[in-house]
Every structure is written in C-alpha cells, then in structure tokens.
Coordinates of C-alpha atoms in Angstrom, one line a residue:
M28 CA -76.0 52.7 22.9
S29 CA -74.1 55.0 25.2
R30 CA -74.6 55.1 29.0
I31 CA -76.0 58.7 28.9
W32 CA -78.6 57.8 26.2
K33 CA -79.6 54.7 28.1
K34 CA -80.1 56.6 31.3
T35 CA -82.1 59.3 29.4
L36 CA -84.3 56.7 27.8
I37 CA -85.0 55.0 31.1
V38 CA -86.0 58.3 32.7
M39 CA -88.3 59.1 29.7
M40 CA -89.9 55.7 29.9
G41 CA -90.3 56.0 33.6
A42 CA -92.0 59.4 33.2
L43 CA -94.3 58.1 30.5
L44 CA -95.2 55.1 32.6
V45 CA -96.0 57.2 35.6
F46 CA -98.2 59.6 33.7
S47 CA -100.0 56.7 31.9
L48 CA -100.7 54.9 35.1
A49 CA -101.8 58.1 36.8
A50 CA -104.4 58.6 34.1
C51 CA -106.2 55.4 35.1
G52 CA -105.0 54.6 38.6
K53 CA -106.4 55.6 42.0
S54 CA -105.7 59.1 43.1
G55 CA -104.1 60.5 46.3
D56 CA -105.7 63.1 48.4
G57 CA -105.9 65.6 45.5
G58 CA -108.0 63.2 43.3
N59 CA -107.3 61.9 39.9
R60 CA -104.0 63.2 38.5
A61 CA -105.3 63.9 35.0
A62 CA -108.3 65.8 36.6
N63 CA -106.0 67.7 38.9
E64 CA -103.8 68.8 36.0
A65 CA -106.7 69.8 33.9
S66 CA -108.2 71.8 36.7
G67 CA -104.9 73.3 37.7
S68 CA -105.0 71.7 41.2
G69 CA -101.9 69.7 40.5
I70 CA -100.5 66.4 41.7
Y71 CA -99.2 67.6 45.0
K72 CA -100.0 70.2 47.6
A73 CA -97.0 72.5 46.9
G74 CA -94.8 73.2 49.8
T75 CA -91.9 71.9 51.9
Y76 CA -92.3 68.8 54.0
T77 CA -90.1 66.9 56.5
A78 CA -90.1 63.3 57.8
A79 CA -87.7 60.9 59.4
A80 CA -87.1 57.2 59.2
K81 CA -84.8 54.8 61.0
G82 CA -81.4 54.3 59.3
N83 CA -78.4 52.2 60.4
N84 CA -77.4 54.3 63.4
G85 CA -80.6 56.3 64.1
D86 CA -83.2 58.5 62.4
I87 CA -82.5 60.1 59.0
T88 CA -84.5 63.3 58.5
V89 CA -85.3 64.5 55.0
E90 CA -86.8 67.7 53.6
V91 CA -88.8 67.4 50.3
V92 CA -89.9 70.4 48.3
F93 CA -92.9 70.0 46.0
D94 CA -94.5 72.2 43.4
A95 CA -97.9 71.4 42.1
N96 CA -96.7 68.7 39.7
A97 CA -93.2 67.6 40.7
I98 CA -90.8 66.7 43.4
V99 CA -88.5 69.7 43.2
S100 CA -85.8 68.6 45.6
V101 CA -84.9 66.0 48.3
T102 CA -82.4 66.9 50.9
V103 CA -81.1 64.8 53.8
K104 CA -81.1 67.3 56.7
D105 CA -79.9 65.2 59.6
H106 CA -78.5 61.8 60.1
K107 CA -76.1 59.7 62.3
E108 CA -74.9 57.3 59.5
T109 CA -71.3 56.3 59.1
Q110 CA -69.3 58.7 57.1
G111 CA -68.0 57.3 53.9
I112 CA -70.3 54.2 53.9
S113 CA -73.6 56.2 53.8
D114 CA -72.4 59.1 51.6
P115 CA -73.2 57.4 48.2
A116 CA -76.8 56.7 49.4
I117 CA -77.3 60.2 50.7
E118 CA -76.2 61.6 47.4
K119 CA -77.7 59.1 44.9
I120 CA -81.1 58.2 46.4
P121 CA -82.4 61.9 46.5
Q122 CA -80.9 62.5 43.1
G123 CA -82.6 59.4 41.6
I124 CA -86.0 60.4 43.2
V125 CA -85.9 63.9 41.6
T126 CA -84.5 62.8 38.3
G127 CA -87.0 60.0 37.8
Q128 CA -89.9 61.5 39.7
T129 CA -90.2 58.1 41.3
L130 CA -89.8 56.2 44.5
A131 CA -88.7 53.1 42.5
V132 CA -85.0 53.9 43.1
D133 CA -82.5 51.1 43.5
V134 CA -80.8 51.0 46.9
V135 CA -77.1 51.6 47.0
S136 CA -75.1 48.5 47.6
G137 CA -73.4 48.6 50.9
A138 CA -75.8 51.2 52.3
T139 CA -79.1 49.4 52.1
N140 CA -80.4 50.6 55.5
T141 CA -79.5 54.2 54.7
S142 CA -81.1 54.0 51.3
N143 CA -84.3 52.4 52.6
A144 CA -84.6 55.0 55.4
I145 CA -84.3 57.9 52.9
L146 CA -86.9 56.3 50.6
A147 CA -89.3 55.7 53.6
A148 CA -88.9 59.3 54.8
V149 CA -89.6 60.7 51.3
E150 CA -92.6 58.4 51.0
D151 CA -93.9 60.0 54.2
C152 CA -93.4 63.4 52.7
V153 CA -95.2 62.4 49.5
K154 CA -98.2 61.3 51.6
Q155 CA -98.2 64.6 53.4
A156 CA -98.2 66.4 50.1
G157 CA -101.1 64.3 48.8
G158 CA -99.2 62.4 46.2
D159 CA -100.0 58.9 44.9
I160 CA -97.5 56.5 46.5
D161 CA -98.6 53.5 44.4
V162 CA -97.8 55.3 41.1
L163 CA -94.5 56.6 42.4
K164 CA -93.4 53.1 43.3
V165 CA -93.8 51.8 39.8
A166 CA -90.4 51.2 38.3
A167 CA -89.6 52.3 34.8
A168 CA -89.3 49.4 32.4
V169 CA -85.7 48.5 31.5
N170 CA -85.0 46.8 28.2
E171 CA -82.5 44.0 28.9
G172 CA -81.5 44.3 25.3
D173 CA -79.9 47.6 26.1
K174 CA -77.3 45.8 28.3
T175 CA -74.0 45.3 26.6
D176 CA -70.9 43.2 26.8
S177 CA -67.7 45.3 27.1
E178 CA -64.0 44.7 27.5
M179 CA -61.0 46.5 28.8
S180 CA -57.3 45.7 29.4
T181 CA -54.9 46.6 32.2
D182 CA -51.8 45.4 33.9
V183 CA -53.3 44.7 37.3
V184 CA -57.0 44.4 38.2
I185 CA -58.0 44.4 41.9
I186 CA -61.2 42.9 43.2
G187 CA -62.3 45.0 46.1
A188 CA -61.8 48.6 47.1
G189 CA -61.4 48.3 50.9
G190 CA -58.1 48.9 52.7
T191 CA -56.4 46.0 51.0
G192 CA -57.5 46.9 47.5
L193 CA -56.8 50.6 47.8
A194 CA -53.3 49.9 49.2
A195 CA -52.6 47.4 46.5
A196 CA -53.7 49.9 43.8
G197 CA -51.5 52.6 45.1
S198 CA -48.5 50.3 45.5
A199 CA -48.9 48.7 42.0
F200 CA -49.2 52.1 40.5
E201 CA -46.1 53.3 42.4
Q202 CA -44.2 50.4 40.7
G203 CA -45.3 51.5 37.2
A204 CA -48.4 49.3 36.6
K205 CA -51.7 50.4 35.0
V206 CA -54.4 49.5 37.5
V207 CA -58.2 49.0 37.6
V208 CA -60.2 48.4 40.8
L209 CA -63.6 46.7 40.8
E210 CA -65.9 47.2 43.8
K211 CA -69.3 45.6 44.0
Q212 CA -70.7 48.1 46.5
G213 CA -71.7 51.6 45.8
N214 CA -68.9 52.9 48.0
V215 CA -65.3 52.1 48.8
G216 CA -64.0 51.1 52.2
G217 CA -65.2 47.7 53.2
S218 CA -64.5 46.7 56.8
T219 CA -61.6 49.1 57.1
A220 CA -64.0 52.1 56.8
L221 CA -66.0 50.7 59.7
S222 CA -63.0 50.2 61.9
G223 CA -61.3 52.7 64.3
G224 CA -58.6 53.1 61.7
G225 CA -55.7 52.4 64.1
I226 CA -52.8 50.3 62.8
A227 CA -50.4 48.6 65.1
A228 CA -46.6 48.7 64.4
T229 CA -43.5 48.7 66.6
G230 CA -40.5 50.9 66.4
T231 CA -41.9 53.4 63.9
R232 CA -40.4 56.8 63.4
F233 CA -43.7 58.3 64.7
Q234 CA -43.3 56.4 68.0
E235 CA -39.7 57.6 68.2
E236 CA -40.7 61.2 67.7
I237 CA -42.9 61.1 70.8
G238 CA -40.4 59.1 72.9
V239 CA -42.2 55.7 72.7
K240 CA -39.9 52.7 73.0
D241 CA -41.6 49.7 71.6
T242 CA -40.2 46.5 70.0
P243 CA -41.4 43.6 68.0
E244 CA -40.3 41.4 70.9
D245 CA -42.8 43.2 73.1
W246 CA -45.6 42.7 70.6
M247 CA -44.7 39.1 70.0
K248 CA -44.8 38.3 73.7
L249 CA -48.4 39.6 73.9
W250 CA -49.3 37.9 70.6
K251 CA -48.2 34.5 71.9
E252 CA -50.0 35.0 75.2
R253 CA -53.3 35.9 73.5
Q254 CA -53.1 33.1 70.9
S255 CA -52.5 30.6 73.6
T256 CA -56.0 31.2 75.0
S257 CA -57.5 29.6 71.9
N258 CA -57.5 26.3 70.0
P259 CA -54.5 24.2 71.3
D260 CA -54.7 21.9 68.3
S261 CA -54.4 24.6 65.6
Q262 CA -51.4 24.8 63.3
Y263 CA -51.7 28.5 63.3
P264 CA -50.3 31.1 63.7
D265 CA -47.2 30.6 61.6
Y266 CA -44.8 32.6 63.8
D267 CA -42.3 33.1 60.9
R268 CA -45.1 34.9 59.1
V269 CA -46.0 36.9 62.2
T270 CA -42.4 38.0 62.5
Q271 CA -42.3 39.1 58.9
F272 CA -45.6 40.8 59.2
M273 CA -44.3 42.9 62.2
D274 CA -41.3 44.0 60.2
D275 CA -43.4 44.8 57.1
A276 CA -45.9 46.7 59.2
V277 CA -43.4 49.4 60.1
D278 CA -42.7 50.0 56.4
T279 CA -46.4 50.2 55.7
T280 CA -47.0 52.7 58.5
H281 CA -44.3 55.0 57.0
W282 CA -45.4 54.4 53.4
L283 CA -49.0 55.5 54.1
V284 CA -47.7 58.9 55.1
D285 CA -44.9 59.2 52.6
Y286 CA -46.8 58.0 49.5
M287 CA -50.5 57.8 50.2
N288 CA -51.0 61.2 51.9
H289 CA -52.3 59.7 55.2
K290 CA -51.8 61.3 58.6
Y291 CA -51.7 60.1 62.2
A292 CA -53.4 62.2 64.9
R293 CA -52.2 60.1 67.8
I294 CA -50.4 57.0 68.8
E295 CA -51.8 55.2 71.8
G296 CA -52.8 51.9 73.4
Y297 CA -56.3 50.5 73.3
G298 CA -58.3 48.8 76.0
L299 CA -56.4 45.9 77.5
D300 CA -53.4 46.7 75.1
P301 CA -51.8 49.7 76.9
A302 CA -48.6 49.9 74.7
A303 CA -48.7 53.0 72.5
R304 CA -48.4 51.2 69.2
L305 CA -51.7 51.9 67.5
H306 CA -51.4 54.7 65.0
F307 CA -54.8 56.4 64.7
P308 CA -56.1 59.0 62.2
E309 CA -58.2 61.8 63.6
K310 CA -61.6 60.4 62.4
G311 CA -61.1 56.6 62.3
G312 CA -61.3 54.2 59.5
A313 CA -63.5 56.5 57.4
E314 CA -60.7 59.0 57.3
L315 CA -58.1 56.4 56.5
I316 CA -60.2 55.2 53.5
S317 CA -60.9 58.7 52.4
N318 CA -57.2 59.5 52.3
L319 CA -56.4 56.3 50.3
E320 CA -59.3 56.8 47.9
K321 CA -58.4 60.4 47.2
T322 CA -54.8 59.5 46.5
V323 CA -55.7 56.6 44.3
R324 CA -58.1 58.7 42.2
E325 CA -55.6 61.5 41.9
K326 CA -53.2 59.1 40.4
G327 CA -55.8 58.4 37.7
I328 CA -56.6 54.9 38.8
D329 CA -60.1 53.8 37.8
I330 CA -62.3 52.5 40.6
L331 CA -65.5 51.0 39.1
L332 CA -68.2 51.0 41.7
E333 CA -71.2 48.7 41.7
T334 CA -69.3 46.4 39.5
R335 CA -69.3 42.9 40.9
A336 CA -66.6 40.4 40.0
T337 CA -68.1 37.1 39.2
E338 CA -65.4 34.9 37.7
L339 CA -61.6 34.6 37.4
L340 CA -60.6 34.0 33.8
T341 CA -57.8 31.5 33.1
N342 CA -56.0 30.2 30.0
E343 CA -55.3 26.6 29.0
Q344 CA -52.3 26.5 31.3
G345 CA -54.4 27.5 34.3
A346 CA -52.9 30.9 34.6
V347 CA -55.2 33.7 35.6
V348 CA -55.6 36.2 32.8
G349 CA -58.5 38.5 33.9
V350 CA -61.8 38.9 35.6
K351 CA -65.4 38.8 34.4
A352 CA -67.7 41.3 36.2
E353 CA -71.3 42.6 36.0
N354 CA -72.7 46.1 36.5
A355 CA -75.8 48.1 35.4
E356 CA -74.6 48.3 31.9
G357 CA -74.1 44.6 31.4
T358 CA -71.1 42.2 31.5
L359 CA -67.5 43.6 31.7
T360 CA -64.5 41.5 30.9
V361 CA -61.2 42.9 32.3
H362 CA -58.1 41.3 30.6
A363 CA -55.2 41.6 33.0
K364 CA -51.6 40.4 33.5
K365 CA -52.1 40.1 37.3
V366 CA -55.2 39.8 39.5
I367 CA -55.3 40.7 43.2
I368 CA -58.2 39.4 45.4
A369 CA -59.0 42.0 48.1
A370 CA -62.7 41.3 48.5
G371 CA -62.7 40.7 52.3
G372 CA -63.9 37.8 54.4
F373 CA -67.2 35.9 54.7
A374 CA -68.8 37.1 58.0
K375 CA -71.9 38.2 56.0
N376 CA -72.3 35.0 54.0
E377 CA -74.8 32.7 55.7
E378 CA -74.0 29.8 53.4
M379 CA -70.2 30.0 54.0
L380 CA -70.7 30.5 57.8
Q381 CA -72.9 27.4 57.8
R382 CA -70.1 25.5 55.9
F383 CA -67.2 26.6 58.0
L384 CA -68.4 28.2 61.3
P385 CA -72.1 27.2 61.9
Q386 CA -71.9 28.3 65.6
F387 CA -71.9 31.9 64.4
V388 CA -74.7 31.7 61.9
E389 CA -77.5 32.5 64.3
D390 CA -76.0 35.8 65.4
M391 CA -74.6 37.0 62.1
D392 CA -77.2 39.8 62.0
I393 CA -75.3 41.7 64.8
S394 CA -71.9 41.3 63.1
A395 CA -70.0 44.6 62.6
A396 CA -68.5 43.3 59.4
A397 CA -69.0 45.3 56.2
A398 CA -72.1 44.3 54.1
G399 CA -69.8 43.2 51.3
S400 CA -68.0 40.6 53.4
T401 CA -69.6 37.7 51.5
G402 CA -66.5 35.7 50.6
D403 CA -66.8 36.3 46.8
G404 CA -63.1 36.4 46.1
I405 CA -62.5 33.3 48.2
L406 CA -65.1 31.3 46.3
M407 CA -63.9 32.5 42.9
A408 CA -60.4 31.4 43.8
E409 CA -61.5 28.1 45.2
K410 CA -63.3 27.4 41.9
I411 CA -60.1 27.5 40.0
G412 CA -58.2 25.3 42.4
A413 CA -57.0 27.6 45.2
A414 CA -56.4 25.9 48.6
L415 CA -58.3 27.2 51.6
Y416 CA -56.8 27.6 55.0
E417 CA -57.7 25.0 57.6
D418 CA -60.0 25.7 60.6
P419 CA -61.1 29.3 59.8
W420 CA -62.4 31.5 62.6
V421 CA -63.9 34.8 63.3
I422 CA -62.4 38.2 64.2
G423 CA -64.1 38.6 67.5
L424 CA -65.6 42.0 68.6
G425 CA -66.7 40.9 72.0
M426 CA -70.4 40.5 72.4
G427 CA -73.5 42.4 71.4
S428 CA -77.2 42.9 72.4
R429 CA -80.2 43.1 70.2
I430 CA -81.4 46.0 72.4
Q431 CA -79.9 49.2 71.0
E432 CA -79.9 51.0 74.4
L433 CA -77.6 48.3 75.8
G434 CA -74.9 48.7 73.2
G435 CA -72.5 50.4 75.6
L436 CA -72.6 47.6 78.1
S437 CA -70.8 45.4 75.6
W438 CA -67.6 47.0 76.7
D439 CA -68.3 47.4 80.4
T440 CA -66.0 44.9 82.0
T441 CA -67.2 45.7 85.5
K442 CA -70.4 43.7 84.8
I443 CA -70.7 39.9 85.2
L444 CA -71.9 37.3 82.8
V445 CA -73.7 34.0 83.5
N446 CA -74.7 31.2 81.2
E447 CA -77.8 29.1 80.8
K448 CA -76.9 27.3 84.0
G449 CA -76.8 30.5 86.0
E450 CA -73.0 30.2 86.4
R451 CA -70.1 32.6 85.6
F452 CA -67.6 31.1 83.2
F453 CA -64.6 33.4 82.8
N454 CA -62.9 36.7 83.7
E455 CA -65.1 39.3 82.1
N456 CA -62.2 41.8 82.0
S457 CA -60.7 40.0 79.0
H458 CA -59.7 41.1 75.5
Y459 CA -62.8 41.5 73.4
A460 CA -61.7 38.7 71.0
I461 CA -61.4 36.3 73.9
V462 CA -64.9 37.4 75.1
T463 CA -66.3 36.4 71.7
N464 CA -64.6 33.0 71.9
Q465 CA -66.0 32.4 75.4
V466 CA -69.5 33.6 74.8
V467 CA -70.0 31.5 71.7
N468 CA -69.4 28.3 73.7
H469 CA -72.6 28.7 75.7
E470 CA -76.2 28.2 74.8
Q471 CA -77.3 31.5 76.3
V472 CA -75.3 34.3 78.0
W473 CA -76.8 36.9 80.3
M474 CA -75.4 40.0 81.8
V475 CA -76.8 40.5 85.4
I476 CA -77.0 43.9 87.0
D477 CA -78.7 45.3 90.1
S478 CA -80.4 48.6 90.9
S479 CA -77.4 50.3 92.4
E480 CA -76.8 53.9 91.4
V481 CA -74.2 53.0 88.9
N482 CA -76.9 51.3 86.8
T483 CA -79.6 54.0 87.0
K484 CA -79.1 55.3 83.4
T485 CA -79.2 51.8 82.0
I486 CA -82.4 50.9 83.8
E487 CA -84.1 54.1 82.8
A488 CA -83.1 53.5 79.2
I489 CA -84.6 50.1 78.9
Q490 CA -88.0 50.9 80.6
G491 CA -89.5 51.7 77.2
Q492 CA -88.3 48.3 75.9
M493 CA -90.2 46.3 78.4
P494 CA -91.6 43.6 78.2
N495 CA -89.0 42.1 76.0
D496 CA -87.7 38.5 75.5
E497 CA -84.1 39.9 75.6
I498 CA -84.6 41.3 79.1
A499 CA -85.5 39.5 82.4
T500 CA -86.2 41.2 85.7
G501 CA -87.1 40.3 89.2
G502 CA -87.4 41.8 92.6
T503 CA -85.3 39.1 94.1
L504 CA -82.6 36.8 92.6
Q505 CA -85.2 33.9 92.9
E506 CA -87.6 35.9 90.7
L507 CA -84.9 36.9 88.3
A508 CA -83.8 33.3 87.9
E509 CA -87.3 32.3 87.1
A510 CA -87.6 35.0 84.5
M511 CA -84.3 33.9 83.0
A512 CA -85.3 30.2 83.1
V513 CA -82.0 29.3 84.9
P514 CA -81.6 27.3 88.1
A515 CA -82.4 29.6 91.0
D516 CA -80.0 27.9 93.4
A517 CA -77.1 28.1 90.9
L518 CA -77.7 31.8 90.2
A519 CA -77.9 32.7 93.9
A520 CA -74.7 30.8 94.6
T521 CA -73.0 32.5 91.7
I522 CA -73.9 36.0 92.9
D523 CA -73.0 35.1 96.5
T524 CA -69.6 33.9 95.5
F525 CA -69.0 36.9 93.3
N526 CA -70.0 39.3 96.1
S527 CA -67.7 37.6 98.5
G528 CA -64.9 38.1 96.0
V529 CA -65.8 41.7 95.8
A530 CA -65.6 42.1 99.6
S531 CA -62.2 40.2 99.8
G532 CA -60.8 41.7 96.6
K533 CA -60.1 38.1 95.3
D534 CA -62.3 37.0 92.5
V535 CA -62.6 33.3 91.7
F536 CA -61.7 34.1 88.0
N537 CA -59.0 36.5 89.0
K538 CA -60.9 39.5 87.8
E539 CA -59.0 42.7 88.7
K540 CA -60.0 44.4 91.9
E541 CA -60.8 47.7 90.3
T542 CA -63.4 46.0 88.1
L543 CA -65.2 44.3 91.0
I544 CA -68.6 45.8 91.8
A545 CA -71.1 44.0 94.0
V546 CA -74.5 42.9 92.7
N547 CA -76.8 43.1 95.8
K548 CA -79.6 45.5 95.4
G549 CA -83.0 44.6 94.0
P550 CA -84.8 44.7 91.7
Y551 CA -82.4 42.8 89.4
Y552 CA -82.1 42.8 85.6
A553 CA -80.5 40.3 83.1
F554 CA -79.9 41.0 79.5
K555 CA -79.2 38.5 76.7
F556 CA -75.8 39.0 75.0
Y557 CA -74.4 37.2 71.9
P558 CA -71.0 36.7 70.3
K559 CA -70.3 39.6 68.0
T560 CA -67.9 39.5 65.0
M561 CA -66.2 42.0 62.8
G562 CA -64.8 39.7 60.2
T563 CA -63.2 36.3 59.6
F564 CA -59.8 34.5 59.7
G565 CA -59.4 32.2 56.7
G566 CA -59.5 32.6 53.0
V567 CA -57.1 31.2 50.4
K568 CA -53.6 30.1 51.1
V569 CA -50.8 32.4 50.0
D570 CA -47.0 32.4 50.0
E571 CA -44.8 35.2 51.4
S572 CA -45.5 37.3 48.4
F573 CA -49.3 36.8 48.7
R574 CA -49.4 34.7 45.6
V575 CA -52.4 32.2 45.8
L576 CA -51.5 28.6 46.2
K577 CA -53.0 25.3 45.2
E578 CA -53.4 22.3 47.5
D579 CA -50.0 20.9 46.4
G580 CA -48.3 24.1 47.4
S581 CA -47.7 25.4 43.8
V582 CA -48.5 28.9 42.8
I583 CA -51.6 29.8 40.7
P584 CA -49.9 32.0 38.1
N585 CA -50.8 35.7 38.2
L586 CA -53.2 35.5 41.2
Y587 CA -52.7 37.3 44.5
A588 CA -54.8 37.7 47.6
G589 CA -54.7 39.8 50.8
G590 CA -56.6 41.1 53.7
E591 CA -59.4 38.9 55.0
S592 CA -59.3 36.9 51.8
A593 CA -56.0 35.4 53.0
N594 CA -55.3 36.2 56.6
R595 CA -55.4 32.9 58.5
S596 CA -51.6 32.3 58.9
I597 CA -50.9 35.0 61.5
Y598 CA -53.6 34.1 64.0
N599 CA -55.0 31.2 66.0
Q600 CA -58.4 32.4 67.1
V601 CA -57.7 35.7 68.7
Y602 CA -57.5 39.1 67.0
M603 CA -54.8 41.5 68.0
S604 CA -55.8 45.1 68.4
G605 CA -54.7 47.1 65.4
S606 CA -53.5 44.1 63.4
A607 CA -56.4 43.5 61.0
V608 CA -56.3 46.9 59.3
Q609 CA -52.5 46.8 59.4
Y610 CA -52.6 43.4 57.7
A611 CA -55.0 44.6 55.1
L612 CA -52.9 47.5 54.2
T613 CA -49.6 45.6 54.4
S614 CA -50.8 42.7 52.3
G615 CA -52.2 45.1 49.8
R616 CA -49.0 47.1 49.6
L617 CA -46.8 44.0 49.2
S618 CA -49.1 42.2 46.7
G619 CA -49.5 45.3 44.6
A620 CA -45.7 45.9 44.5
H621 CA -44.9 42.2 43.7
A622 CA -47.5 42.0 41.0
A623 CA -46.2 45.2 39.3
N624 CA -42.6 44.2 39.5
A625 CA -43.3 40.7 38.2
I626 CA -44.9 42.3 35.1
K627 CA -41.8 44.5 34.6
E628 CA -39.6 41.4 34.9
G629 CA -41.8 39.5 32.4
K630 CA -42.9 36.9 35.0

C-alpha cells in the first residue's frame, strides 16, 4: 500500500473513531455531539481563540480558528524556540491537528518540548471553544499490518544529519558518490544547530583578508596549556592528530564557503580565547546547518527524517554492507558500499553515562546537548567489534542552574563559588570547560552574592521563585550558612579572605583584579549550580582517514565515523572554543571524501 493511501486511511479511521466515540461519550460545554449536530448547535463555539504554553525557551502562543464542527486552522503566533530545531514541530503539529481533527498527534522527534507546548495550547483553545478534549485525544487505530519492509541501494549511507553528517554527504557527493542520509529526529542539525556556529582555524584566507595573523603554533600553545589542567594520566590528546586537525581545519573553513555555500559574518575571539580565530555565521549554528542542508538537498541527496538506524549490516567476512533502519512505514534496509557514523555522542543517554561517566548522570537534564545525542552509532559499531576510546569525558559548558532566571549568572566570572564545606576551590574566571571539570568534583556548589547594587536585577528576578530548595538566603553570613547547611565559620572565613583579596587586588586563587567584587552587604543569597555539558569526548576509535578500528588496530571494512562518535583523540578533558563544530565538519568532510574515493578505486 502506498504511503499516501496509508495516511489517507489513517485519517479516515481517525475521523470515524472520533465521531463514533462522540456519539456515546460525554460531551463538552455544548452537550452531546450528535445532539449538537442534529440541533445545528455544532461541536464548537465558532470563533478564534488564543492560548499559550511553556515550550523549550519560553511560552508558545497559538491561535486556533473553529467553525461549528471543525478545527479550521492552528497557527503558532509567537515563540522563542530555537530556529531550525523547532521548525518541524511548528509546521507538523498544527498540520496534524487540522488534518486529523485530533489532539492525538505524535510529537516530533528532537522537538518534544515544542511539540507538547503546541498541543497543550491547542487543548486550552479547544476547552475555550467548548470541545470534548477526551474524544480529541483518542488516537486513530493504526494497522500494524500496513507497515512494510523496503530496501534501497546507494554508494554511501550516512547515519546522522548533524554537522558531521551533512558535511560528509556534501563531500562524498563532490567526489562522485551517490549518498543517502538517515536522521532519527524530525529535523536536521544535531548539536551543531544548537551551537554558536563558530569554527576555529588558523591562517585562513578570511583572517588574512582582515589583517589577522594567527598560526597553528599559537593555537597549539593554548591547546597544551588547557589540556594540562585535566587528567595527568590520560593518554590523550594525540598531538600528531591535533596537528593534522589544525591543518585540515583550514581546508574545511575554505571548503564550506567554496562548495557548501556557507558565509562568515565575523571572525573574532570568544570569552577567555581572545585570538580572532573563530569564524562565525551571522545567526549561529542554526544558520550553518541551514546552509549545509540547503546545499545538500540542492544536490539531490536524500535526507530521510524520522528514520532511525538500528543495526549495521555485515557480510561473512565482517565487512559493513549497509544499515537497517525503522520509520513510520516500517523497516528500511539500505544496502551501501560505505557507511559513515555521524550520530553524535551520548550526553543524553542515561545508561551510557552510567556506564562511562556516572558523575554526570544526576545533572544530565540540564545538558545543552541535542536530544538525539544518545550514542546510537557508537553502540551499533561496538556490537560488530569496534574498539571504544579509553576514559571518555564530557564537553563542558561551564555550569547551570535549575532556576531559569539565574541562567545568565552561569557566565558571570565576577561571582564566587563555594562547595559543601563553604570553601572556594578555584579561580572562577576560568575557561568554561575547566569550570565544568571543577564543579563536578564537589558534592554541592553554591554561588554566593550580596545585596549590592550590581545584584539588584538578579535579586528582583528570583523573588517570585522563593521559597526554593535551589536558593538559600540570610540577613547575615551566619544565617546564610545555616540555610545552605554549610559550616558557618568556614563560610565566614572564605568571604573574609576573598574580600581581603579584593581590597589588596591579590586573590588567593589569582583571580584577575578586574573580576574581583566584594561580597559584604546583607542580606545574602546563595544559588545551587551544577556541572553542565554540551556533548561528550569518546566514541569509536578511528584511523587518520576516520575508518573505524577493532581492538587489534585493524580496520572494519567500509565503516567510518566522525564528530562526537569518534572525537576522543584530540582532547584530554578540556574543550577548545570553536573546535567541536570544526572537528564535526572536518571529520565529515574527510570521511566522506575518503569513502567516495575508495569506492572509485574499488577498495
């Protein structure tokens, strides 16, 4: 049965079910539906209604138009959701509601919060219009027998449509390969779409055009300095790989403009990385992904959304020969000469975090990683014998609060942090990845502020949140310590020592003078903060061409991996600004080109 006929059948069945249930179920404000229709009063109070519900980044406002017997239209009028990530939900959820005359619409993978907010707001409008919520929430019956097994063949199949996957697709196509991309979410982009979109590279023609002199040696010096702050026993990074990455990054930065229709709006430093080596698009990672997706689609490359890869297919010799996947239509088998895993890391997989990084499990809810970062590709490769990198770690994004109004303080390096002992433990004006690594080592971390003028807006913003277990307050430091459940003497000594350093300009943790602001005016406040991540270092081991390796160092034929699925070799435990997106794109570009050229060479 064709997809169109199946969808038509489902809609018809849903409509029949709705009306049959309406005939015998409880009514809304307008009474029994059958009676309403017979009397001409209708199912709804015709009109236009609005409502709002909380989405991912704030309220989503919808407008719903009803006539007497149907939902005529659903329109999202206002929202603050992330461009690109939320777009499929904003398009598909209203469409599904109107087409099926139902609230039993599946959420869009990767945009769950946005989907649920739209559904909740529409439900509110239905209530206003006197509709029967219970009836509208009944899903149309789906005949599992309608699901089919299908097959297709291609040269290269790519698992994941984030930065790595889209770059791999463009590069493989450039080298003459036929390409198919599988994406389990309802949208493309992955973690790259959520990033600032800046990619670091040194000595690019774009830097030269604006007079910036920057060398790999400069970047390497900072790289080694940052990595030295973390695990002294780690065998990573492999600095030969880092050196090669820095050279390849320049080519990628040029290739994106020359072949993938990307543009840079500015080249600048970021935070504690002042060197102008981050190449930013105008509108961040969402624009980067939009440019890549548009280019890939214009080349005729198929991107199959909401199609989850479940298994790598191998032949008797252990060579990878394709991918098995699942979607709404059933099971899809993609026969391919080469497979590239570009499915991201595992920051959103509780089971994998428990296995590799249990210290980050408790706070995974505040991770900024993409919803699809569940390690699927890594696990599929491991199942067929791929070696995993030792001692994986997280891509740190500093720290986060569970109080939305305190989000901005995560980046305020003038504030001080204390642990469960009431003691400071490092220079708060550190790179955000180092902040994550420090914060995770303590049972509880608090940010302490006073009532000086600089904190007025923060204090006003949290008044509506009180009382709250995430916030402690006290008229004196003694009272604050009691509310925090930390030793009062220790907290008082910590604040006294810090304030003395402010006065002298010499902080005990060498915090820069311009970031030293005294904490000495009651009442005082303390906010709980937690380690925040945006991804992981780890994945499957790969060689210089991003071919996946076994434990014995041999190559698994026809299998490649890039991005967070294989990024451990260039880091210890500290992320370098602009390097993760650059690595995603560079590993995608190189793996795609190598796979396509290997096919041409009969390898």
